[in-house]
mmCIF file of C-alpha atoms in Angstrom:
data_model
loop_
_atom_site.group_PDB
_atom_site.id
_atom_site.type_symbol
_atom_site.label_atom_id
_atom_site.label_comp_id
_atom_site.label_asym_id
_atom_site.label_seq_id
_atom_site.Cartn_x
_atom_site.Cartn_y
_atom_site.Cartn_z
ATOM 1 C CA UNK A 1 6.233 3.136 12.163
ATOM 2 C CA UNK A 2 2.561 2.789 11.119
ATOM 3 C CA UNK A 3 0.062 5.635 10.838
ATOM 4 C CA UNK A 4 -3.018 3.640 11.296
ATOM 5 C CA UNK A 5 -3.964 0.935 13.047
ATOM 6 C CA UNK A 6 -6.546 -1.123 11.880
ATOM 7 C CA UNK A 7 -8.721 -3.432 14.557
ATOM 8 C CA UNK A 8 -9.989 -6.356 14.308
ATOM 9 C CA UNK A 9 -6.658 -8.259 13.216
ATOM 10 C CA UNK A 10 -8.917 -10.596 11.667
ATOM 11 C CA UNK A 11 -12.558 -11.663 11.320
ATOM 12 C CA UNK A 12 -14.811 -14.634 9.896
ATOM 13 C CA UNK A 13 -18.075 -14.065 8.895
ATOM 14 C CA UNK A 14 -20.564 -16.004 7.337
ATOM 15 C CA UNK A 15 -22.098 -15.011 3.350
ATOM 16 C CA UNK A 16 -24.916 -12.576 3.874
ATOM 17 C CA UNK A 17 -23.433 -10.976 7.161
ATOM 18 C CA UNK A 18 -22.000 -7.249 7.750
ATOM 19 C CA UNK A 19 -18.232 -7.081 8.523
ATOM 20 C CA UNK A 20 -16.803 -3.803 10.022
ATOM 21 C CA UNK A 21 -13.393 -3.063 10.564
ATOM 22 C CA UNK A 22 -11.756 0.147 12.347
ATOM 23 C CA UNK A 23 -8.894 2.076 11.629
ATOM 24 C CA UNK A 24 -7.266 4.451 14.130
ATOM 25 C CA UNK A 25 -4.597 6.964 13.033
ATOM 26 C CA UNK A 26 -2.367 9.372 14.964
ATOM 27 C CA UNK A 27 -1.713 12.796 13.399
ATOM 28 C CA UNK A 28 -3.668 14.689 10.509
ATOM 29 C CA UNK A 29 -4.493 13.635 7.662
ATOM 30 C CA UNK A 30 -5.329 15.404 4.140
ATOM 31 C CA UNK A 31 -7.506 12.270 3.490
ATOM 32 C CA UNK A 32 -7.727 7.873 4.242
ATOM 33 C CA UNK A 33 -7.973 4.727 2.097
ATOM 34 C CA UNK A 34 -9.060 2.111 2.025
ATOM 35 C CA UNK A 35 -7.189 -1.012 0.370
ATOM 36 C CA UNK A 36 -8.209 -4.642 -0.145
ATOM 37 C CA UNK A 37 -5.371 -7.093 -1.162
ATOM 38 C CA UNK A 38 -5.938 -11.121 -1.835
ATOM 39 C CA UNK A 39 -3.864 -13.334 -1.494
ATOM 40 C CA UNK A 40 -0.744 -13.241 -3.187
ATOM 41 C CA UNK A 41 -1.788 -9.799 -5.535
ATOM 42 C CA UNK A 42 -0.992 -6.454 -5.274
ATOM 43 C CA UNK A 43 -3.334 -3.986 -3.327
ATOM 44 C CA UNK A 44 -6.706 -2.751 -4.858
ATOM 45 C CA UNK A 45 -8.116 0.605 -3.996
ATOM 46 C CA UNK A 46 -12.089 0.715 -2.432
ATOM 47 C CA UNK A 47 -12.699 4.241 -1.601
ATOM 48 C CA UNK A 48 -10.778 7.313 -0.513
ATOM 49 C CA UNK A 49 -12.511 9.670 1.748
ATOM 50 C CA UNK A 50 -11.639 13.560 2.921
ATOM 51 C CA UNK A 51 -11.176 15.150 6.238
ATOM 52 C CA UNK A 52 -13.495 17.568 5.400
ATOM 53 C CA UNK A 53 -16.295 14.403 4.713
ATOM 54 C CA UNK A 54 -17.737 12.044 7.239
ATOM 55 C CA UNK A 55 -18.938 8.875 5.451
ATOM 56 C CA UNK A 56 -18.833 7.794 1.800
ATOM 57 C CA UNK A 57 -20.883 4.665 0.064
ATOM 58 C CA UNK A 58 -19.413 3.113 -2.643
ATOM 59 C CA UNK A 59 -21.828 -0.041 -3.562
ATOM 60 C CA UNK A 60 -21.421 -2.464 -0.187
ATOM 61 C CA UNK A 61 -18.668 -0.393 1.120
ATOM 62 C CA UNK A 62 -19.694 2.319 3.660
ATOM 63 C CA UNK A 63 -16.888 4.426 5.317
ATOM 64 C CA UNK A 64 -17.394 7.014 7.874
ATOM 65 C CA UNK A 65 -14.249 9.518 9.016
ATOM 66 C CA UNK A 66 -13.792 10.785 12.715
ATOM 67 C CA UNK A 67 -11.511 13.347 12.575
ATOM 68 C CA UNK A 68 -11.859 14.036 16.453
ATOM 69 C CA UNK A 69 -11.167 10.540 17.063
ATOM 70 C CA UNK A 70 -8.709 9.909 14.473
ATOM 71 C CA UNK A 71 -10.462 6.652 13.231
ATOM 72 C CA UNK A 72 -12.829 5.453 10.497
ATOM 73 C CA UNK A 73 -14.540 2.182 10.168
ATOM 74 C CA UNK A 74 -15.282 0.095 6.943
ATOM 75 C CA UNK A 75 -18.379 -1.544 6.393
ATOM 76 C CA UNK A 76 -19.133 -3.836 4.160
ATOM 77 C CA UNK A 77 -22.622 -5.312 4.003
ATOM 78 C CA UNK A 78 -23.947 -8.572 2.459
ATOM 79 C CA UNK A 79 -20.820 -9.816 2.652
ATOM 80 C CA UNK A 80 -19.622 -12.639 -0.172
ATOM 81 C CA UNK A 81 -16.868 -15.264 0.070
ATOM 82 C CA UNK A 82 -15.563 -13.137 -3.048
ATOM 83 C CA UNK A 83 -14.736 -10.537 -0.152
ATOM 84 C CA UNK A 84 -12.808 -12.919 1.814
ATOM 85 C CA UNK A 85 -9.086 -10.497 1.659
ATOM 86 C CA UNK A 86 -7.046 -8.237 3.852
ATOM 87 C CA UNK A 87 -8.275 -4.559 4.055
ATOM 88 C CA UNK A 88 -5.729 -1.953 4.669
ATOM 89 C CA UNK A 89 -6.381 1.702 6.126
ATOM 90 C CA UNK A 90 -4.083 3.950 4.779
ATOM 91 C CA UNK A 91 -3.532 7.966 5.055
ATOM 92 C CA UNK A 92 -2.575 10.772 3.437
ATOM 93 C CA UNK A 93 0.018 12.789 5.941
ATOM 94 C CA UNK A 94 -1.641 16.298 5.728
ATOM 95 C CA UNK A 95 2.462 17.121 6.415
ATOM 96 C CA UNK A 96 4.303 14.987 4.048
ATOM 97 C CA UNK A 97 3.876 15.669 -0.168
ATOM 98 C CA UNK A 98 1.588 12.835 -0.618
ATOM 99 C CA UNK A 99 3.055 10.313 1.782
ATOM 100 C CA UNK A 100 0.495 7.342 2.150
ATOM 101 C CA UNK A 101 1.072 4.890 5.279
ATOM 102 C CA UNK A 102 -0.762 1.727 5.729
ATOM 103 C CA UNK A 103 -1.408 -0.460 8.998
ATOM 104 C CA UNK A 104 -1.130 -3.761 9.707
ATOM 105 C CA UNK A 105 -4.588 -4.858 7.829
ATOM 106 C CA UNK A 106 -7.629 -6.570 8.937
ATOM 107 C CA UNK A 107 -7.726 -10.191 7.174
ATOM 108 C CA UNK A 108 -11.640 -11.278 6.583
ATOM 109 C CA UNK A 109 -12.849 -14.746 5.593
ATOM 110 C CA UNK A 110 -16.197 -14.899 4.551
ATOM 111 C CA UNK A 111 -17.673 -18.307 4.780
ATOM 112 C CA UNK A 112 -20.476 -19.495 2.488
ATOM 113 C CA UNK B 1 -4.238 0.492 -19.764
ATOM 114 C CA UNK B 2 -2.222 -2.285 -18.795
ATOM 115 C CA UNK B 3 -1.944 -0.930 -15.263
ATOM 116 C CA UNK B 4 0.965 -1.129 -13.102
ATOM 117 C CA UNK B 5 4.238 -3.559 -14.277
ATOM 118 C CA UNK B 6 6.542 -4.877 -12.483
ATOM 119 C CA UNK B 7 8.920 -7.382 -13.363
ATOM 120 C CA UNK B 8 10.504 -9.866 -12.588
ATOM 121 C CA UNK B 9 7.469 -11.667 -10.743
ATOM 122 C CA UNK B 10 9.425 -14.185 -8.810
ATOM 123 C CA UNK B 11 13.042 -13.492 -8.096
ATOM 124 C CA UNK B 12 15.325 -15.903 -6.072
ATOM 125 C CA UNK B 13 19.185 -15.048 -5.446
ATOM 126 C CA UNK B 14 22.061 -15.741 -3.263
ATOM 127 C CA UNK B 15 22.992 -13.897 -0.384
ATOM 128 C CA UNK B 16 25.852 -11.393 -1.720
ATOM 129 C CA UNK B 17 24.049 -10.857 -5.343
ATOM 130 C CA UNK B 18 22.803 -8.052 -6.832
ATOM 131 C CA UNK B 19 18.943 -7.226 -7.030
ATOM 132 C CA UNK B 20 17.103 -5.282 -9.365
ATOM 133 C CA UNK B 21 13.323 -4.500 -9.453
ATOM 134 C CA UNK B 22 11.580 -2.867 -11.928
ATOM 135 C CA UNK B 23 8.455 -0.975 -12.240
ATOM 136 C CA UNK B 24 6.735 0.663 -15.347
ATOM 137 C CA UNK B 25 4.318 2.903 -14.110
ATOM 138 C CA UNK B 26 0.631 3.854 -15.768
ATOM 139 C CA UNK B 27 1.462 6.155 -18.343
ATOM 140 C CA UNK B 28 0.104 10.044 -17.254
ATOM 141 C CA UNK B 29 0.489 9.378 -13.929
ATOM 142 C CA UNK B 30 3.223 11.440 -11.877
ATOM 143 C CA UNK B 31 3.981 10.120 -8.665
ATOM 144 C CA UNK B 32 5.177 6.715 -8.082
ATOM 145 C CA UNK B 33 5.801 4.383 -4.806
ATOM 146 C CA UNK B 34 8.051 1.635 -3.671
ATOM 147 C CA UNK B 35 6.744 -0.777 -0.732
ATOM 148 C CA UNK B 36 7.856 -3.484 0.744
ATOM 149 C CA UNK B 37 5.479 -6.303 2.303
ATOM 150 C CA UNK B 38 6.448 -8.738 5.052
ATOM 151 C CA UNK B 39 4.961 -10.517 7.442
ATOM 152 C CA UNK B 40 6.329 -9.190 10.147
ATOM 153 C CA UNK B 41 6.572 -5.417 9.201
ATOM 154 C CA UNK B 42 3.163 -5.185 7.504
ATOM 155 C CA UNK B 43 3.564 -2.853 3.920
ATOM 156 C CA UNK B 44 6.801 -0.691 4.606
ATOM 157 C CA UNK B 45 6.876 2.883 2.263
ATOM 158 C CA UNK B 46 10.357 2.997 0.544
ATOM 159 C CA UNK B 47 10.698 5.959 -1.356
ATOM 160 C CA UNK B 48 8.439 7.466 -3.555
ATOM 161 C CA UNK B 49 9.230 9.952 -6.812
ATOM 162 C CA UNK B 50 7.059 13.218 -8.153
ATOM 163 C CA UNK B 51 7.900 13.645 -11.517
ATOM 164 C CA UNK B 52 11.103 11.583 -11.216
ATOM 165 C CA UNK B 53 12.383 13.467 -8.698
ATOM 166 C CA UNK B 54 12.893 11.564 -5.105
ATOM 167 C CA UNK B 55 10.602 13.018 -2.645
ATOM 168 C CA UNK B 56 11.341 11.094 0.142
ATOM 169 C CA UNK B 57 13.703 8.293 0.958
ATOM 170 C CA UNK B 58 13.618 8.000 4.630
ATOM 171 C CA UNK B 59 12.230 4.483 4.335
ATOM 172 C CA UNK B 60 15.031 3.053 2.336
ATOM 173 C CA UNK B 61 16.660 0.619 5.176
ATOM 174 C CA UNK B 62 20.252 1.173 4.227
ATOM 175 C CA UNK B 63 22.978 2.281 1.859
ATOM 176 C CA UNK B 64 22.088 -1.317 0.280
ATOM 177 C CA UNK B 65 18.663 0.129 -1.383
ATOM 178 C CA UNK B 66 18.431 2.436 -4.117
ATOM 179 C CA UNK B 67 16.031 3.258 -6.689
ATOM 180 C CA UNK B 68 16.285 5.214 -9.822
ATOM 181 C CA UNK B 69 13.393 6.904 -11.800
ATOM 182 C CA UNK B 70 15.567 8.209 -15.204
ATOM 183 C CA UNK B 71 12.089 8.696 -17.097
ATOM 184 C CA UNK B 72 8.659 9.228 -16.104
ATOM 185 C CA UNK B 73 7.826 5.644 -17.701
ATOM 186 C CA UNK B 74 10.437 3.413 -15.832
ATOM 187 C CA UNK B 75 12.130 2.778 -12.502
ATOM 188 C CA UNK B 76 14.467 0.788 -10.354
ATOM 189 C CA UNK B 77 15.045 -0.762 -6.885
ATOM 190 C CA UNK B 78 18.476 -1.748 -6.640
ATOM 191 C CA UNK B 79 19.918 -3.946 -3.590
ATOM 192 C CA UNK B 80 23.268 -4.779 -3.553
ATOM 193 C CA UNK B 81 24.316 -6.871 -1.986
ATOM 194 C CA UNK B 82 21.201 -8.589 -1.074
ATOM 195 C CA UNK B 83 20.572 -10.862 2.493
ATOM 196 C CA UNK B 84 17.983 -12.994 3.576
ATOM 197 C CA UNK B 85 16.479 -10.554 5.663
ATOM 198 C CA UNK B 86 15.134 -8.903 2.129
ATOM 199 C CA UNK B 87 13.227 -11.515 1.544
ATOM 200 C CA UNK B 88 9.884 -9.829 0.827
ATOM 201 C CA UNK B 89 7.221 -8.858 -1.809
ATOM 202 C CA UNK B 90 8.079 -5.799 -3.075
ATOM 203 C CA UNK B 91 5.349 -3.624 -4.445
ATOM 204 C CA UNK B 92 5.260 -0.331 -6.769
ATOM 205 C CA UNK B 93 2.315 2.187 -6.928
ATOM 206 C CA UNK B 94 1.710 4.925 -9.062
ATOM 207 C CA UNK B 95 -0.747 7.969 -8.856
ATOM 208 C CA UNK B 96 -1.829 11.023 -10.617
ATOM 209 C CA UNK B 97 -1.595 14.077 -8.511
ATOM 210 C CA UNK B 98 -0.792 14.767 -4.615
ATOM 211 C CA UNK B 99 -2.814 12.875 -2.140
ATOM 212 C CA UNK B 100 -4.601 11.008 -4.683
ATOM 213 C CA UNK B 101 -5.174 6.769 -4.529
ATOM 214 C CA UNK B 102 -2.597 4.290 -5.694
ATOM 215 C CA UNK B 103 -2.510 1.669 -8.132
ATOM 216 C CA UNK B 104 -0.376 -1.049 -7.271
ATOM 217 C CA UNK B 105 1.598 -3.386 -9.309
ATOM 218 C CA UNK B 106 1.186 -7.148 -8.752
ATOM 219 C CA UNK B 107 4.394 -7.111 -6.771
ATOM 220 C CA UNK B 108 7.996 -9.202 -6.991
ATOM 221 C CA UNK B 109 8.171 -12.368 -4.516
ATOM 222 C CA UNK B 110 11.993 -11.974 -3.371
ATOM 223 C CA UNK B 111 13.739 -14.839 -1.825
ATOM 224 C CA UNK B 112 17.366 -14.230 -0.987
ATOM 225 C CA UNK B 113 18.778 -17.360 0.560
#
């Protein structure tokens, strides 16, 4: 079963626009990541943040953490066609060794 | 560093054969992941090793999957025999340390027909 649960399923944007995707979890978590994956490659990681932390920047990326919700959203701002991928949420089981699930994914196509 | 390898990159095979996928992960790092990717079941966790040792297997489907890691450099996903319903991209991580983020390997295309 998946951990998180990311939503929108997908979303099309023009260049220049913000896109923000959510991801919704279910039991604790030591920490979440986020992933971005093209098309046919392997998965890229954008930025890991920490229960203990509520948002982290990382260039256009901006991710906040809701522990009391169990959700975080990813923003990315100014968005490029280059960002056109699937993003992934995954998490860190704060009761497994290391275990990291991933949901479903949020697929993005930025248009010029 | 070269990153993550896996080999082969494409693999097609008859129902019935034998399947193996490697993976050579970054060298220093100490944990390393098996996923599968399909369509329909999004990016599955396998197994995944800590210092060669199996941590957790739970997500192997069946008796048909296994994986080997004999050396902190190398390991193996073995299916045998293989069905269609493997037919997947199969993807292996490794990280440094508990918790930490994964680098992913550019993945096997498997087509079992």
């Amino acid at each position: 079963s998946q951990q998180g649960e990311e939503d929108p399923q997908a979303l099309s944007i023009q260049e220049g626009e913000n896109a923000t995707m959510n991801c919704s979890y279910k039991t604790s978590i030591n920490n979440l990541q986020w992933y971005r994956q093209n098309s046919g490659r392997g998965l890229v990681h954008l930025i890991l943040i920490r229960s203990n932390e509520r948002e982290k920047h990382s260039g256009r990326l901006r991710v906040t953490l809701d522990t009391s919700k169990k959700s975080s959203s990813l923003l990315i701002t100014a968005s490029r066609a280059a960002d056109t991928a699937s993003y992934f949420c995954a998490t860190a089981l704060f009761d497994s060794w290391g275990k990291l699930q991933f949901g479903a994914g949020t697929q993005v196509v930025v248009t010029p | 560093d070269a990153g993550v390898i896996q080999s082969p990159r494409h693999e097609v095979t008859e129902m019935g054969q034998e399947v193996t996928l490697r993976c050579k992960p970054i060298s220093g790092h100490n944990s390393l992941f098996w996923y599968r990717q399909t369509m329909m079941r999004g990016l599955e966790l396998l197994i995944y090793f800590n210092n060669n040792v199996p941590i957790d297997d739970s997500g192997m489907p069946e008796d048909r999957f296994s994986a080997k890691m004999p050396n902190a450099s190398f390991s193996t996903l073995k299916i045998q025999p293989s069905e269609p319903r493997d037919s997947a991209v199969y993807f292996c991580a490794s990280s440094f340390g508990q918790f930490e983020k994964l680098f992913f390997g550019s993945g096997t295309q498997l087509s079992v027909l």
